[in-house]
Amino acid sequence: MNISRRALSLSGLGAAALAAAPGLLAQTRARQLTLLVAQPAGGVTDAFARAVAPALGRGLGRTVVLENVTGASGSIAASRLLAAVPDGSTLLVGSPSETVLAPLTLRAVRYRSTDFQLLSLVNDSPLALYARSDLPANNLDELVELARQRGGKPLSYGSTGQGSLFHLVTETLLSATGIQATHVPYRGGVPLLTHLQGGTIDFTMLPVDALLGSMVAGGRMKVLGVSSAQRLARFPAAATFDESRSAPAVGRPSIWVGLLASAAIGESASVRLHQVVTEALSDADVRKAIDAAGGAVPSPMSLADAARFYAADAVKLQALAKAARIEPI
């Protein structure tokens, strides 16, 4: 068979390209930081990620690519992080719902809370009990009374997924008050809120933030109570759970959002990432953007402090999951 010189040349180029491919891929990964977000675009967690992304890119000298990976209570995004090369080129903008609770409540999840390392908190927020605007209840006690009056037609509530913190806290609330409600899980806060405002579901438990505050101010939904120690300036008329007659034992649950890496990451990469993340979250423009989304960046933590916070929160949430008696699905 006769083979032309041109074909040989092209063949050689192809072989060279294939041989160089691993190196090119490694160089591309080294120049890129992927931020995985376990919530849909347009939500508050997404807003936090977009607020901090430019500063992280500048600090690391990398192009930042943000990917919204939803579903399975955020465990798909968390699994993506753990499947990536643990070199600091992939981080998760996530919460304990994905890292701590999903392994306890979803049989398909194979990772553990200890597979993640918390680099820093982006936000820590109390929760609020939100309801559709026309629900005939204006506080937690009235909601409990309404649920009892409905008998065999239970109210419905939405969460951002089976086993999410919002699911467990609501189940704890139902258990403490002795009422029933049908759980409707969603892939994220955006579709959940669309259905709440449209009257498809009756209530939900979500963080206190600017986006939800604007929806309440616009009359699209209302607040029945908050989990903070004191009443909040954003919702001054909403009583705390502590003040209610029905559920003072629910306590003061909160939800944090943080930047997390795989626990398999090397120490030097971990220290470098922590430094860059801390500097990014100290940037005035970043803090302003997070504040505009209704968040507030907590005080900086050392890596050791972040590890202790994460471990203690995991123990607390594991106890909450056990108390809520959620059966893994």
Tab-separated table of C-alpha atoms in Angstrom:
chain	number	residue	atom	x	y	z
A	1	MET	CA	0.000	0.000	0.000
A	2	ASN	CA	1.349	3.423	-0.931
A	3	ILE	CA	1.083	6.083	1.770
A	4	SER	CA	1.751	9.704	0.826
A	5	ARG	CA	4.249	11.890	2.649
A	6	ARG	CA	1.363	14.249	3.524
A	7	ALA	CA	-0.520	11.414	5.222
A	8	LEU	CA	2.577	10.501	7.184
A	9	SER	CA	2.989	14.129	8.209
A	10	LEU	CA	-0.628	14.390	9.361
A	11	SER	CA	-0.326	11.080	11.161
A	12	GLY	CA	2.758	12.359	12.933
A	13	LEU	CA	0.968	15.547	13.943
A	14	GLY	CA	-1.963	13.524	15.245
A	15	ALA	CA	0.321	11.317	17.288
A	16	ALA	CA	2.128	14.371	18.661
A	17	ALA	CA	-1.179	15.988	19.597
A	18	LEU	CA	-2.325	12.875	21.382
A	19	ALA	CA	0.967	12.607	23.218
A	20	ALA	CA	0.732	16.242	24.288
A	21	ALA	CA	-2.963	16.064	25.279
A	22	PRO	CA	-2.428	15.147	28.957
A	23	GLY	CA	0.026	18.024	29.337
A	24	LEU	CA	-2.331	20.466	27.625
A	25	LEU	CA	-5.209	19.352	29.832
A	26	ALA	CA	-3.073	19.765	32.935
A	27	GLN	CA	-2.045	23.271	31.828
A	28	THR	CA	-5.670	24.200	31.170
A	29	ARG	CA	-6.708	22.924	34.604
A	30	ALA	CA	-3.840	24.841	36.234
A	31	ARG	CA	-5.096	28.066	34.626
A	32	GLN	CA	-8.722	27.494	35.620
A	33	LEU	CA	-10.644	27.444	38.900
A	34	THR	CA	-14.007	25.679	38.788
A	35	LEU	CA	-16.558	26.762	41.380
A	36	LEU	CA	-19.340	24.196	41.777
A	37	VAL	CA	-22.625	25.591	43.105
A	38	ALA	CA	-25.196	23.107	44.375
A	39	GLN	CA	-28.110	25.498	43.784
A	40	PRO	CA	-29.667	26.842	40.561
A	41	ALA	CA	-28.581	30.094	38.942
A	42	GLY	CA	-30.452	33.082	40.326
A	43	GLY	CA	-30.554	31.845	43.912
A	44	VAL	CA	-28.754	33.348	46.896
A	45	THR	CA	-25.955	30.738	47.018
A	46	ASP	CA	-25.346	31.431	43.334
A	47	ALA	CA	-25.201	35.166	44.111
A	48	PHE	CA	-22.610	34.547	46.835
A	49	ALA	CA	-20.506	32.471	44.432
A	50	ARG	CA	-20.631	35.124	41.730
A	51	ALA	CA	-19.717	37.802	44.285
A	52	VAL	CA	-16.511	36.074	45.397
A	53	ALA	CA	-15.458	34.510	42.066
A	54	PRO	CA	-13.609	37.520	40.541
A	55	ALA	CA	-11.509	38.084	43.669
A	56	LEU	CA	-10.622	34.390	43.834
A	57	GLY	CA	-9.562	34.494	40.202
A	58	ARG	CA	-7.315	37.498	40.787
A	59	GLY	CA	-5.781	35.976	43.905
A	60	LEU	CA	-4.987	32.686	42.201
A	61	GLY	CA	-4.183	34.123	38.793
A	62	ARG	CA	-6.784	31.834	37.206
A	63	THR	CA	-9.879	32.078	35.069
A	64	VAL	CA	-12.931	31.184	37.162
A	65	VAL	CA	-15.663	28.980	35.704
A	66	LEU	CA	-18.869	28.731	37.741
A	67	GLU	CA	-21.022	25.622	37.278
A	68	ASN	CA	-24.494	25.209	38.781
A	69	VAL	CA	-24.885	21.479	39.455
A	70	THR	CA	-28.264	20.751	41.019
A	71	GLY	CA	-30.173	17.684	42.130
A	72	ALA	CA	-30.142	14.966	44.793
A	73	SER	CA	-30.016	17.478	47.665
A	74	GLY	CA	-26.788	18.918	46.305
A	75	SER	CA	-24.961	15.588	46.456
A	76	ILE	CA	-24.290	15.614	42.701
A	77	ALA	CA	-22.238	18.803	43.038
A	78	ALA	CA	-20.488	17.468	46.145
A	79	SER	CA	-19.644	14.231	44.337
A	80	ARG	CA	-18.260	16.223	41.406
A	81	LEU	CA	-15.874	17.973	43.780
A	82	LEU	CA	-14.619	14.685	45.210
A	83	ALA	CA	-14.227	13.170	41.741
A	84	ALA	CA	-12.021	16.071	40.579
A	85	VAL	CA	-8.250	16.059	40.939
A	86	PRO	CA	-7.612	17.297	44.532
A	87	ASP	CA	-5.198	20.047	43.511
A	88	GLY	CA	-7.271	23.113	44.399
A	89	SER	CA	-8.564	23.675	40.862
A	90	THR	CA	-12.131	22.735	41.893
A	91	LEU	CA	-14.014	24.104	44.909
A	92	LEU	CA	-17.596	23.774	46.149
A	93	VAL	CA	-19.725	26.722	47.218
A	94	GLY	CA	-21.947	24.680	49.485
A	95	SER	CA	-23.598	24.105	52.822
A	96	PRO	CA	-24.090	21.306	55.356
A	97	SER	CA	-27.093	20.092	53.382
A	98	GLU	CA	-24.749	18.732	50.699
A	99	THR	CA	-21.734	17.743	52.775
A	100	VAL	CA	-23.149	16.514	56.095
A	101	LEU	CA	-26.824	15.680	55.663
A	102	ALA	CA	-26.974	14.138	52.177
A	103	PRO	CA	-24.818	11.137	53.224
A	104	LEU	CA	-27.214	10.511	56.123
A	105	THR	CA	-30.442	10.700	54.146
A	106	LEU	CA	-29.687	9.414	50.634
A	107	ARG	CA	-28.682	5.767	50.215
A	108	ALA	CA	-26.974	6.440	46.878
A	109	VAL	CA	-24.477	8.876	48.404
A	110	ARG	CA	-21.153	7.159	49.047
A	111	TYR	CA	-19.120	9.992	50.566
A	112	ARG	CA	-18.879	11.122	54.208
A	113	SER	CA	-18.813	14.553	55.828
A	114	THR	CA	-15.123	14.021	56.610
A	115	ASP	CA	-14.312	13.907	52.876
A	116	PHE	CA	-14.587	17.714	52.766
A	117	GLN	CA	-12.477	20.537	54.135
A	118	LEU	CA	-14.071	23.881	54.979
A	119	LEU	CA	-11.832	26.755	53.866
A	120	SER	CA	-14.013	29.623	55.081
A	121	LEU	CA	-17.583	30.697	55.720
A	122	VAL	CA	-19.168	33.026	53.182
A	123	ASN	CA	-22.378	33.544	55.163
A	124	ASP	CA	-24.206	32.274	58.261
A	125	SER	CA	-27.919	33.020	58.467
A	126	PRO	CA	-30.903	32.297	60.699
A	127	LEU	CA	-33.913	30.612	59.112
A	128	ALA	CA	-37.424	31.898	58.558
A	129	LEU	CA	-40.733	30.122	58.079
A	130	TYR	CA	-42.273	31.515	54.872
A	131	ALA	CA	-45.847	30.950	53.667
A	132	ARG	CA	-47.900	31.745	50.579
A	133	SER	CA	-49.383	35.204	50.928
A	134	ASP	CA	-53.014	34.016	51.103
A	135	LEU	CA	-52.495	31.273	53.693
A	136	PRO	CA	-54.957	31.976	56.558
A	137	ALA	CA	-52.201	32.019	59.200
A	138	ASN	CA	-49.938	34.918	60.194
A	139	ASN	CA	-47.612	33.292	62.716
A	140	LEU	CA	-46.357	29.879	63.762
A	141	ASP	CA	-49.095	29.287	66.340
A	142	GLU	CA	-51.797	30.097	63.776
A	143	LEU	CA	-50.138	27.721	61.288
A	144	VAL	CA	-50.277	24.928	63.861
A	145	GLU	CA	-53.943	25.622	64.547
A	146	LEU	CA	-54.743	25.703	60.816
A	147	ALA	CA	-52.998	22.353	60.282
A	148	ARG	CA	-55.010	20.791	63.095
A	149	GLN	CA	-58.275	22.082	61.655
A	150	ARG	CA	-57.603	20.512	58.259
A	151	GLY	CA	-57.782	16.971	59.593
A	152	GLY	CA	-57.327	14.527	56.723
A	153	LYS	CA	-56.201	17.229	54.257
A	154	PRO	CA	-52.662	18.101	55.414
A	155	LEU	CA	-50.862	21.269	54.416
A	156	SER	CA	-47.822	20.946	52.131
A	157	TYR	CA	-44.316	22.317	52.493
A	158	GLY	CA	-41.367	22.532	50.152
A	159	SER	CA	-37.652	22.036	50.719
A	160	THR	CA	-34.527	22.131	48.566
A	161	GLY	CA	-34.294	18.354	48.725
A	162	GLN	CA	-34.702	15.201	50.783
A	163	GLY	CA	-32.374	15.421	53.767
A	164	SER	CA	-31.561	19.116	53.326
A	165	LEU	CA	-31.301	21.177	56.497
A	166	PHE	CA	-34.593	22.863	55.622
A	167	HIS	CA	-36.284	19.473	55.342
A	168	LEU	CA	-34.944	18.292	58.706
A	169	VAL	CA	-35.745	21.511	60.564
A	170	THR	CA	-39.305	21.480	59.206
A	171	GLU	CA	-39.741	17.834	60.220
A	172	THR	CA	-38.445	18.752	63.686
A	173	LEU	CA	-41.002	21.555	63.796
A	174	LEU	CA	-43.811	19.196	62.775
A	175	SER	CA	-42.750	16.676	65.398
A	176	ALA	CA	-42.545	19.324	68.129
A	177	THR	CA	-46.024	20.637	67.344
A	178	GLY	CA	-47.700	17.305	66.613
A	179	ILE	CA	-49.025	18.359	63.195
A	180	GLN	CA	-48.692	16.783	59.753
A	181	ALA	CA	-47.726	18.260	56.392
A	182	THR	CA	-46.783	16.720	53.062
A	183	HIS	CA	-43.148	17.176	52.019
A	184	VAL	CA	-42.483	18.321	48.438
A	185	PRO	CA	-38.739	18.281	47.572
A	186	TYR	CA	-37.325	20.590	44.880
A	187	ARG	CA	-34.007	20.820	43.016
A	188	GLY	CA	-33.356	24.276	44.432
A	189	GLY	CA	-34.809	27.405	45.952
A	190	VAL	CA	-35.876	29.085	42.709
A	191	PRO	CA	-38.476	26.500	41.577
A	192	LEU	CA	-39.593	26.075	45.188
A	193	LEU	CA	-40.312	29.802	45.553
A	194	THR	CA	-42.144	29.870	42.225
A	195	HIS	CA	-44.522	27.184	43.498
A	196	LEU	CA	-44.892	28.801	46.916
A	197	GLN	CA	-45.887	32.128	45.398
A	198	GLY	CA	-48.182	30.347	42.954
A	199	GLY	CA	-49.992	28.532	45.768
A	200	THR	CA	-48.850	25.016	44.821
A	201	ILE	CA	-47.357	24.538	48.303
A	202	ASP	CA	-48.299	26.211	51.586
A	203	PHE	CA	-45.049	26.973	53.389
A	204	THR	CA	-41.298	26.443	53.496
A	205	MET	CA	-38.240	26.943	55.696
A	206	LEU	CA	-35.428	28.978	54.098
A	207	PRO	CA	-32.693	31.438	55.118
A	208	VAL	CA	-33.214	35.095	55.863
A	209	ASP	CA	-31.808	37.084	52.951
A	210	ALA	CA	-32.382	40.104	50.730
A	211	LEU	CA	-34.009	38.197	47.855
A	212	LEU	CA	-36.625	36.587	50.074
A	213	GLY	CA	-37.017	39.843	51.987
A	214	SER	CA	-37.925	41.645	48.756
A	215	MET	CA	-40.506	38.972	47.961
A	216	VAL	CA	-42.058	39.423	51.379
A	217	ALA	CA	-41.999	43.225	51.036
A	218	GLY	CA	-43.690	42.882	47.647
A	219	GLY	CA	-46.527	40.820	49.135
A	220	ARG	CA	-45.657	37.660	47.190
A	221	MET	CA	-45.292	35.649	50.402
A	222	LYS	CA	-45.145	36.244	54.147
A	223	VAL	CA	-43.077	35.319	57.185
A	224	LEU	CA	-44.574	33.326	60.068
A	225	GLY	CA	-41.506	33.191	62.327
A	226	VAL	CA	-37.709	33.316	62.535
A	227	SER	CA	-35.124	31.092	64.216
A	228	SER	CA	-32.938	33.900	65.580
A	229	ALA	CA	-32.491	34.729	69.275
A	230	GLN	CA	-34.036	38.177	68.751
A	231	ARG	CA	-36.513	39.605	66.267
A	232	LEU	CA	-34.850	40.733	63.052
A	233	ALA	CA	-34.722	44.225	61.568
A	234	ARG	CA	-35.593	42.723	58.170
A	235	PHE	CA	-38.810	41.133	59.547
A	236	PRO	CA	-39.616	43.111	62.726
A	237	ALA	CA	-43.201	41.826	62.985
A	238	ALA	CA	-42.184	38.152	62.822
A	239	ALA	CA	-41.898	36.490	66.231
A	240	THR	CA	-38.987	34.181	66.992
A	241	PHE	CA	-39.596	30.459	67.386
A	242	ASP	CA	-38.683	30.943	71.042
A	243	GLU	CA	-41.659	33.284	71.446
A	244	SER	CA	-44.223	30.850	70.055
A	245	ARG	CA	-46.476	28.796	72.295
A	246	SER	CA	-46.309	25.837	69.903
A	247	ALA	CA	-42.630	25.219	69.269
A	248	PRO	CA	-40.182	26.889	71.652
A	249	ALA	CA	-38.224	23.611	71.732
A	250	VAL	CA	-37.318	23.854	68.028
A	251	GLY	CA	-34.349	26.010	68.974
A	252	ARG	CA	-32.377	28.393	66.790
A	253	PRO	CA	-31.201	26.521	63.682
A	254	SER	CA	-29.136	28.416	61.116
A	255	ILE	CA	-27.578	27.675	57.743
A	256	TRP	CA	-24.063	28.490	56.593
A	257	VAL	CA	-22.621	28.717	53.110
A	258	GLY	CA	-18.906	28.130	52.708
A	259	LEU	CA	-16.098	27.438	50.301
A	260	LEU	CA	-15.050	23.805	50.547
A	261	ALA	CA	-12.271	21.698	49.084
A	262	SER	CA	-11.710	17.971	49.040
A	263	ALA	CA	-10.111	16.734	52.263
A	264	ALA	CA	-7.585	14.936	50.039
A	265	ILE	CA	-6.012	18.216	48.984
A	266	GLY	CA	-2.363	18.674	49.975
A	267	GLU	CA	-1.417	20.874	52.922
A	268	SER	CA	0.453	23.474	50.875
A	269	ALA	CA	-2.456	23.858	48.439
A	270	SER	CA	-4.886	24.058	51.350
A	271	VAL	CA	-2.884	26.815	53.054
A	272	ARG	CA	-2.594	28.775	49.806
A	273	LEU	CA	-6.308	28.467	49.050
A	274	HIS	CA	-7.232	29.525	52.576
A	275	GLN	CA	-5.055	32.620	52.237
A	276	VAL	CA	-6.608	33.603	48.904
A	277	VAL	CA	-10.161	32.889	50.104
A	278	THR	CA	-9.624	34.960	53.268
A	279	GLU	CA	-8.271	37.874	51.219
A	280	ALA	CA	-11.153	37.604	48.746
A	281	LEU	CA	-13.768	37.688	51.503
A	282	SER	CA	-12.046	40.747	53.005
A	283	ASP	CA	-12.372	42.664	49.722
A	284	ALA	CA	-14.762	45.605	50.096
A	285	ASP	CA	-16.486	44.966	46.759
A	286	VAL	CA	-17.009	41.286	47.582
A	287	ARG	CA	-18.495	42.091	50.975
A	288	LYS	CA	-20.742	44.731	49.413
A	289	ALA	CA	-22.035	42.239	46.833
A	290	ILE	CA	-22.673	39.581	49.493
A	291	ASP	CA	-24.418	42.169	51.666
A	292	ALA	CA	-26.586	43.188	48.692
A	293	ALA	CA	-27.698	39.550	48.412
A	294	GLY	CA	-28.739	39.610	52.061
A	295	GLY	CA	-25.672	37.899	53.469
A	296	ALA	CA	-22.956	38.978	55.852
A	297	VAL	CA	-19.414	37.574	55.773
A	298	PRO	CA	-18.553	36.149	59.226
A	299	SER	CA	-15.273	36.940	60.992
A	300	PRO	CA	-12.238	35.275	59.376
A	301	MET	CA	-11.299	31.794	60.592
A	302	SER	CA	-7.958	30.034	60.618
A	303	LEU	CA	-7.892	26.647	58.908
A	304	ALA	CA	-7.850	25.011	62.347
A	305	ASP	CA	-10.838	27.084	63.486
A	306	ALA	CA	-12.725	26.205	60.293
A	307	ALA	CA	-12.012	22.500	60.852
A	308	ARG	CA	-13.298	22.683	64.436
A	309	PHE	CA	-16.422	24.594	63.362
A	310	TYR	CA	-17.172	22.084	60.605
A	311	ALA	CA	-16.665	19.051	62.851
A	312	ALA	CA	-18.842	20.487	65.634
A	313	ASP	CA	-21.603	21.416	63.187
A	314	ALA	CA	-21.512	17.922	61.691
A	315	VAL	CA	-22.080	16.379	65.131
A	316	LYS	CA	-24.980	18.745	65.796
A	317	LEU	CA	-26.622	18.052	62.447
A	318	GLN	CA	-26.180	14.300	62.752
A	319	ALA	CA	-28.099	14.526	66.035
A	320	LEU	CA	-30.785	16.606	64.314
A	321	ALA	CA	-31.137	14.012	61.544
A	322	LYS	CA	-31.509	11.248	64.120
A	323	ALA	CA	-34.100	13.203	66.102
A	324	ALA	CA	-36.102	13.973	62.944
A	325	ARG	CA	-36.292	10.208	62.214
A	326	ILE	CA	-35.769	10.676	58.503
A	327	GLU	CA	-35.476	7.321	56.743
A	328	PRO	CA	-32.813	7.298	53.992
A	329	ILE	CA	-34.242	6.976	50.493
